[in-house]
């Protein structure tokens, strides 16, 4: 991606140079000519949206001779990071398109500027600006408007016409009337399917009941109180009545709808593209939460044209922003790009007004609620998601789940440790450096030492490259990581806090040491995880190795290859495959259980089964290594030892116990300690299989560190402190293991 | 102590018949040595007795109990391997105690046995060492100790000395002999070193390609080899063989440069002109004083029997070997090694031999002609 950006920048520069050159030529030759002006635009669009956007830009160029617009479609995942890196260095865009939620973060990094000038140029209608009020509200920050709103995105109700007709065309006005269709639907079909355990989807119901996830005024987590409980009770009832299917996630909604097993689904505009012509459907606004009650109200995200700071052509960028919101551009974006444009006047035109899908989404958006842009909003998702999942799994625990969500939020959003002067540290380091320098000078004076150094110069030459590589690849990152752990801050704004991160971790931030999610609890789970895995890896590996080493076994080579395959497949592929197998509805595990007449299990609903699923997956990944090591070690045991033992009177079991096992030990020990380190840090399996479910109970130290770094407002310092602690635990652990086993070796090596 | 009897043991490994019908009886307290060239099946036979291989045919009886198909642990036999096969992870003490522990003996009894054995073999100072920290000779003794500690019915040794240097080998050989005497145990000992074979055995069994070629007390086998193979295999340097024919008067076997007297009592009347192989050990010839000269051999001119034109002389110090052709075959003669009497290259040596030391073999079968007619 970076290479692409670079190539593009280079190309842009080359073109710029060319433009400059031609400009000079024009000045010299023609005496007077209009300046060739270039403007750079970044956007995350693909497909139809990208086509529409390009057409709009061509239209812009057409009206303005001499202006050329360079576009760069940046993949969504790296978008913000690239902007934040490029704009301050002056090689970013003049204008870029992104969601309104990022305004505070972009403001904090000073990469956007006020768009009041561009908005002022937007045409007015009789009742104000030609832009949706809700969209204008979204771009508001500190009394100014940052960016020109382009389009709105939110959830709406997709209705399968065929099922709806079969159900006797029930009213779609309220959840209750939709639920009533259950009895008239064919078996296997549900009145409503949506990602119920996700806070983004749940918020629509919550808003309909007067609650909210996050209070933007107070800047506080708000998923609690009567509205929250009522919203959860409502969904619990829907589940219990089989109005909605259990355990639906984001990916399984589309299959439900495509296969005609959902009369309605709640989804976003992206579903339109995924459906194609698979079903005859229409889009409607979300229903009321109860008869005569308020309508469900989805979060609305506004897509905004931002004016970048550090722009090369700020005036032109503002002009383009205004043009993007103009009816001419909006018409293209709506008809070609299928966007719910924020330009009001085009909606009175027949073409758009009669477009059932777009019009429905527009109505849904206008009934929606702008996604708050407060910095802590993003911290609310994880606690709320966990609270909802737990409450839906276990209705008895609804209250506890909600309280736990609150605590999780408080924990993640707790005030940062007080900033501290780095002086003591700097002084200590300085003193150390001085002492070191002093000592080296002293030593350098010693002629013997000098002679010794001179003698070893060739030896140093041989190891230099290795030292440099190790220093760059191992030591430097380690030191940087350790240094980061002394800093704290959110979203990458770090300040020196000394050992406060460690103190917080070790004292469990003042709470009970073994509460869920504390360092100690997670460490305990990690140790349990490591021991369980190693036990299984070693025992399965050794048993298989012994079977495979029997000279009489036919097709030995084939079995060996087959058994090594799990090891050869990338672990994330395996992890995803196993996660699929543990799926409640579609997984192979439950299919097998069903064939045996056992009730299907919600694998990730309890700690024991979720942990088991992780262990099973990792055992699948881990036993081949132990097996291969053991096969090698077995081949190295002289055959005559077994014969001697046999003659000495050993039974096969005694031979295994007294010859094989002790002689495998020296080979297995390093393998076990290596395996221990790998398992201890086995991120892929935990993250991809259970994902920490339920409620973060199966999280291990590395995945927990990851969450602090990447889902809790980028608290890199805190995550780094976790990493240093993990490092420490591993060093101690392997030392201990070594001690223990060397001790047992009877002094011999 | 035990008796062992093997009846027509046959064993095929892979596609090769390794043992081709072996019969053997071992008396209680006997020291039986199996010799034979490399690959003749000595180890296979021993492993069959130990139970590590099961014979395809035949039976094995230990103390009149049929153990042909019994597991090794049911036989109460101890075996000392050529590689020693000491348990590398166990100290000497634990190596010695291993078999006893498996049998569930009490720790006090084990300790007594280990002490006894270590005293017997001088292992006291080594008891806490691991095998890798010992010399070859020490390991060898531990391997023996491990066998002895169990007090088995029968000891099997598979070339236990072959990894030791010559000096150590001589020393340990004597120790084994003493041990046999003091334990009074029944032992079967495999070697292809004929010195070991001759010195240790009560009973010598010569194997050749899976068959017993000859068995008996070692001196008897040495003195009266039943075949050219046995005759050639025992003794060093090995016996000289020359193709010859029986003379007209049937009193001697004749070839160019050779006239060997035939002992009628042993060989009977051999028909004249019959082709034979004459076997004479290098040690059994004597130089005829004053006749080692340039004049050659004439037919009928007794008593000069063997004329060797010396090509090479090997002086060993206490004796010397003169090499030269006789009757178209190489011939070695042992001569005195006094410096002035040492023959030189080009000399013609006249040798004589007692009729009792002349062996005759059938050229076709290689069997001894003794008592043939
Ligand atoms: N597992 C086997 N499969 C096939 N042939 C084998 C096997 N083991 C041994 N042999 C063959 O059997 C023959 C006898 O082997 P054995 O080890 O008994 O010889 P040996 O008399 O002990 O020889 P050495 O003096 O060299 O130890 C050899 O030719 C050997 O190649
Ligand atoms: Mg052998």
mmCIF file of C-alpha atoms in Angstrom, chain A residues 565-734:
data_model
loop_
_atom_site.group_PDB
_atom_site.id
_atom_site.type_symbol
_atom_site.label_atom_id
_atom_site.label_comp_id
_atom_site.label_asym_id
_atom_site.label_seq_id
_atom_site.Cartn_x
_atom_site.Cartn_y
_atom_site.Cartn_z
ATOM 1 C CA UNK A 565 -0.047 -31.009 7.340
ATOM 2 C CA UNK A 566 -1.765 -29.190 10.243
ATOM 3 C CA UNK A 567 1.583 -27.698 10.993
ATOM 4 C CA UNK A 568 2.210 -26.615 7.431
ATOM 5 C CA UNK A 569 -1.067 -24.722 7.076
ATOM 6 C CA UNK A 570 -0.865 -21.100 8.249
ATOM 7 C CA UNK A 571 -2.263 -20.979 11.757
ATOM 8 C CA UNK A 572 -4.828 -18.289 11.080
ATOM 9 C CA UNK A 573 -6.354 -20.380 8.304
ATOM 10 C CA UNK A 574 -6.635 -23.317 10.675
ATOM 11 C CA UNK A 575 -7.989 -21.095 13.418
ATOM 12 C CA UNK A 576 -10.706 -19.712 11.159
ATOM 13 C CA UNK A 577 -11.592 -23.200 9.955
ATOM 14 C CA UNK A 578 -11.974 -24.401 13.518
ATOM 15 C CA UNK A 579 -13.967 -21.361 14.505
ATOM 16 C CA UNK A 580 -16.346 -22.313 11.719
ATOM 17 C CA UNK A 581 -16.563 -25.836 13.066
ATOM 18 C CA UNK A 582 -17.557 -24.556 16.488
ATOM 19 C CA UNK A 583 -20.340 -22.394 15.098
ATOM 20 C CA UNK A 584 -23.583 -23.116 16.877
ATOM 21 C CA UNK A 585 -25.815 -23.498 13.844
ATOM 22 C CA UNK A 586 -23.519 -24.398 10.997
ATOM 23 C CA UNK A 587 -20.514 -25.939 12.752
ATOM 24 C CA UNK A 588 -19.372 -29.507 12.235
ATOM 25 C CA UNK A 589 -18.945 -30.040 15.982
ATOM 26 C CA UNK A 590 -22.600 -29.525 16.740
ATOM 27 C CA UNK A 591 -23.532 -31.568 13.685
ATOM 28 C CA UNK A 592 -21.544 -34.470 15.124
ATOM 29 C CA UNK A 593 -23.109 -33.940 18.542
ATOM 30 C CA UNK A 594 -26.543 -33.845 16.954
ATOM 31 C CA UNK A 595 -25.814 -37.135 15.183
ATOM 32 C CA UNK A 596 -24.962 -38.562 18.589
ATOM 33 C CA UNK A 597 -28.204 -37.215 19.947
ATOM 34 C CA UNK A 598 -26.591 -34.513 22.089
ATOM 35 C CA UNK A 599 -28.061 -31.031 22.365
ATOM 36 C CA UNK A 600 -26.128 -28.464 20.326
ATOM 37 C CA UNK A 601 -23.677 -26.442 22.377
ATOM 38 C CA UNK A 602 -23.102 -22.707 22.244
ATOM 39 C CA UNK A 603 -19.365 -23.177 22.299
ATOM 40 C CA UNK A 604 -18.454 -19.610 23.074
ATOM 41 C CA UNK A 605 -21.119 -19.029 25.700
ATOM 42 C CA UNK A 606 -19.250 -20.492 28.678
ATOM 43 C CA UNK A 607 -15.665 -20.361 29.688
ATOM 44 C CA UNK A 608 -15.225 -24.143 29.781
ATOM 45 C CA UNK A 609 -16.432 -24.821 26.249
ATOM 46 C CA UNK A 610 -14.827 -21.733 24.743
ATOM 47 C CA UNK A 611 -11.541 -22.636 26.396
ATOM 48 C CA UNK A 612 -11.927 -26.191 25.155
ATOM 49 C CA UNK A 613 -12.525 -24.958 21.616
ATOM 50 C CA UNK A 614 -9.344 -22.899 21.794
ATOM 51 C CA UNK A 615 -7.353 -25.779 23.204
ATOM 52 C CA UNK A 616 -8.659 -28.207 20.598
ATOM 53 C CA UNK A 617 -7.681 -25.824 17.821
ATOM 54 C CA UNK A 618 -4.255 -25.177 19.212
ATOM 55 C CA UNK A 619 -3.672 -28.854 19.857
ATOM 56 C CA UNK A 620 -4.422 -29.525 16.229
ATOM 57 C CA UNK A 621 -1.809 -26.918 15.387
ATOM 58 C CA UNK A 622 0.729 -27.940 17.973
ATOM 59 C CA UNK A 623 1.035 -31.721 18.117
ATOM 60 C CA UNK A 624 2.852 -32.159 14.770
ATOM 61 C CA UNK A 625 5.865 -30.241 16.031
ATOM 62 C CA UNK A 626 6.189 -32.461 19.085
ATOM 63 C CA UNK A 627 5.598 -35.497 16.893
ATOM 64 C CA UNK A 628 8.366 -34.584 14.467
ATOM 65 C CA UNK A 629 10.771 -33.847 17.286
ATOM 66 C CA UNK A 630 9.921 -37.145 18.934
ATOM 67 C CA UNK A 631 10.314 -39.137 15.726
ATOM 68 C CA UNK A 632 13.808 -37.729 15.422
ATOM 69 C CA UNK A 633 14.624 -38.464 19.036
ATOM 70 C CA UNK A 634 13.256 -42.005 18.804
ATOM 71 C CA UNK A 635 15.424 -42.741 15.793
ATOM 72 C CA UNK A 636 18.436 -41.705 17.838
ATOM 73 C CA UNK A 637 17.798 -44.253 20.598
ATOM 74 C CA UNK A 638 19.967 -47.329 19.911
ATOM 75 C CA UNK A 639 17.934 -50.438 19.287
ATOM 76 C CA UNK A 640 20.165 -52.603 21.418
ATOM 77 C CA UNK A 641 19.091 -50.700 24.531
ATOM 78 C CA UNK A 642 15.624 -52.146 24.046
ATOM 79 C CA UNK A 643 17.069 -55.576 23.497
ATOM 80 C CA UNK A 644 19.189 -55.274 26.613
ATOM 81 C CA UNK A 645 16.144 -54.203 28.565
ATOM 82 C CA UNK A 646 14.107 -57.025 27.077
ATOM 83 C CA UNK A 647 16.695 -59.557 28.136
ATOM 84 C CA UNK A 648 16.876 -57.871 31.530
ATOM 85 C CA UNK A 649 13.194 -58.690 31.821
ATOM 86 C CA UNK A 650 11.395 -55.488 30.838
ATOM 87 C CA UNK A 651 7.820 -55.626 29.559
ATOM 88 C CA UNK A 652 6.990 -53.315 26.639
ATOM 89 C CA UNK A 653 5.491 -50.800 29.057
ATOM 90 C CA UNK A 654 8.599 -50.929 31.251
ATOM 91 C CA UNK A 655 10.753 -50.405 28.188
ATOM 92 C CA UNK A 656 8.752 -47.291 27.360
ATOM 93 C CA UNK A 657 8.817 -46.069 30.932
ATOM 94 C CA UNK A 658 12.477 -46.764 31.690
ATOM 95 C CA UNK A 659 14.189 -46.437 28.315
ATOM 96 C CA UNK A 660 12.096 -44.425 25.848
ATOM 97 C CA UNK A 661 10.838 -41.699 28.150
ATOM 98 C CA UNK A 662 14.093 -40.876 29.892
ATOM 99 C CA UNK A 663 15.961 -40.866 26.601
ATOM 100 C CA UNK A 664 13.354 -38.646 24.924
ATOM 101 C CA UNK A 665 13.693 -36.124 27.701
ATOM 102 C CA UNK A 666 16.829 -34.306 26.589
ATOM 103 C CA UNK A 667 15.329 -33.742 23.143
ATOM 104 C CA UNK A 668 11.831 -32.983 24.331
ATOM 105 C CA UNK A 669 12.826 -30.451 26.961
ATOM 106 C CA UNK A 670 13.988 -27.704 24.602
ATOM 107 C CA UNK A 671 10.991 -28.450 22.403
ATOM 108 C CA UNK A 672 8.690 -28.130 25.399
ATOM 109 C CA UNK A 673 10.142 -24.834 26.531
ATOM 110 C CA UNK A 674 9.933 -23.495 22.998
ATOM 111 C CA UNK A 675 6.373 -24.778 22.732
ATOM 112 C CA UNK A 676 5.588 -23.141 26.056
ATOM 113 C CA UNK A 677 6.701 -19.763 24.749
ATOM 114 C CA UNK A 678 4.768 -20.185 21.514
ATOM 115 C CA UNK A 679 1.620 -21.285 23.285
ATOM 116 C CA UNK A 680 1.902 -18.589 25.916
ATOM 117 C CA UNK A 681 1.901 -16.061 23.090
ATOM 118 C CA UNK A 682 -0.472 -17.886 20.728
ATOM 119 C CA UNK A 683 -2.360 -14.840 19.584
ATOM 120 C CA UNK A 684 -3.979 -16.211 16.434
ATOM 121 C CA UNK A 685 -5.961 -18.993 18.027
ATOM 122 C CA UNK A 686 -7.375 -17.001 20.915
ATOM 123 C CA UNK A 687 -8.111 -13.958 18.803
ATOM 124 C CA UNK A 688 -9.690 -15.828 15.915
ATOM 125 C CA UNK A 689 -11.425 -18.765 17.581
ATOM 126 C CA UNK A 690 -13.003 -17.538 20.798
ATOM 127 C CA UNK A 691 -11.998 -13.886 20.416
ATOM 128 C CA UNK A 692 -11.884 -13.796 24.218
ATOM 129 C CA UNK A 693 -15.498 -14.899 24.521
ATOM 130 C CA UNK A 694 -17.341 -15.153 26.796
ATOM 131 C CA UNK A 695 -16.810 -11.679 28.228
ATOM 132 C CA UNK A 696 -13.073 -11.702 27.729
ATOM 133 C CA UNK A 697 -12.759 -14.750 29.979
ATOM 134 C CA UNK A 698 -10.626 -16.728 27.536
ATOM 135 C CA UNK A 699 -8.382 -13.788 26.758
ATOM 136 C CA UNK A 700 -4.673 -14.473 27.308
ATOM 137 C CA UNK A 701 -1.996 -11.900 28.040
ATOM 138 C CA UNK A 702 -1.025 -11.137 24.438
ATOM 139 C CA UNK A 703 -4.571 -10.744 23.203
ATOM 140 C CA UNK A 704 -5.331 -8.570 26.215
ATOM 141 C CA UNK A 705 -2.311 -6.410 25.378
ATOM 142 C CA UNK A 706 -3.598 -6.219 21.814
ATOM 143 C CA UNK A 707 -6.974 -4.979 23.007
ATOM 144 C CA UNK A 708 -5.370 -2.220 25.027
ATOM 145 C CA UNK A 709 -3.297 -1.186 22.059
ATOM 146 C CA UNK A 710 -5.889 -1.413 19.325
ATOM 147 C CA UNK A 711 -9.455 -1.431 20.597
ATOM 148 C CA UNK A 712 -9.256 0.769 23.675
ATOM 149 C CA UNK A 713 -8.209 4.032 22.110
ATOM 150 C CA UNK A 714 -4.682 3.018 21.293
ATOM 151 C CA UNK A 715 -3.264 2.990 24.790
ATOM 152 C CA UNK A 716 0.115 1.961 23.473
ATOM 153 C CA UNK A 717 1.958 2.653 26.695
ATOM 154 C CA UNK A 718 -0.342 0.432 28.692
ATOM 155 C CA UNK A 719 -0.102 -2.304 26.066
ATOM 156 C CA UNK A 720 3.676 -1.989 26.027
ATOM 157 C CA UNK A 721 3.762 -2.420 29.792
ATOM 158 C CA UNK A 722 1.759 -5.622 29.302
ATOM 159 C CA UNK A 723 4.271 -6.763 26.702
ATOM 160 C CA UNK A 724 7.193 -6.106 29.026
ATOM 161 C CA UNK A 725 5.435 -8.034 31.797
ATOM 162 C CA UNK A 726 4.806 -10.932 29.383
ATOM 163 C CA UNK A 727 8.474 -10.887 28.498
ATOM 164 C CA UNK A 728 9.370 -10.967 32.175
ATOM 165 C CA UNK A 729 6.993 -13.822 32.934
ATOM 166 C CA UNK A 730 8.404 -15.832 30.036
ATOM 167 C CA UNK A 731 12.000 -15.260 31.047
ATOM 168 C CA UNK A 732 11.212 -16.331 34.601
ATOM 169 C CA UNK A 733 9.134 -19.271 33.432
ATOM 170 C CA UNK A 734 11.716 -20.722 31.083
#
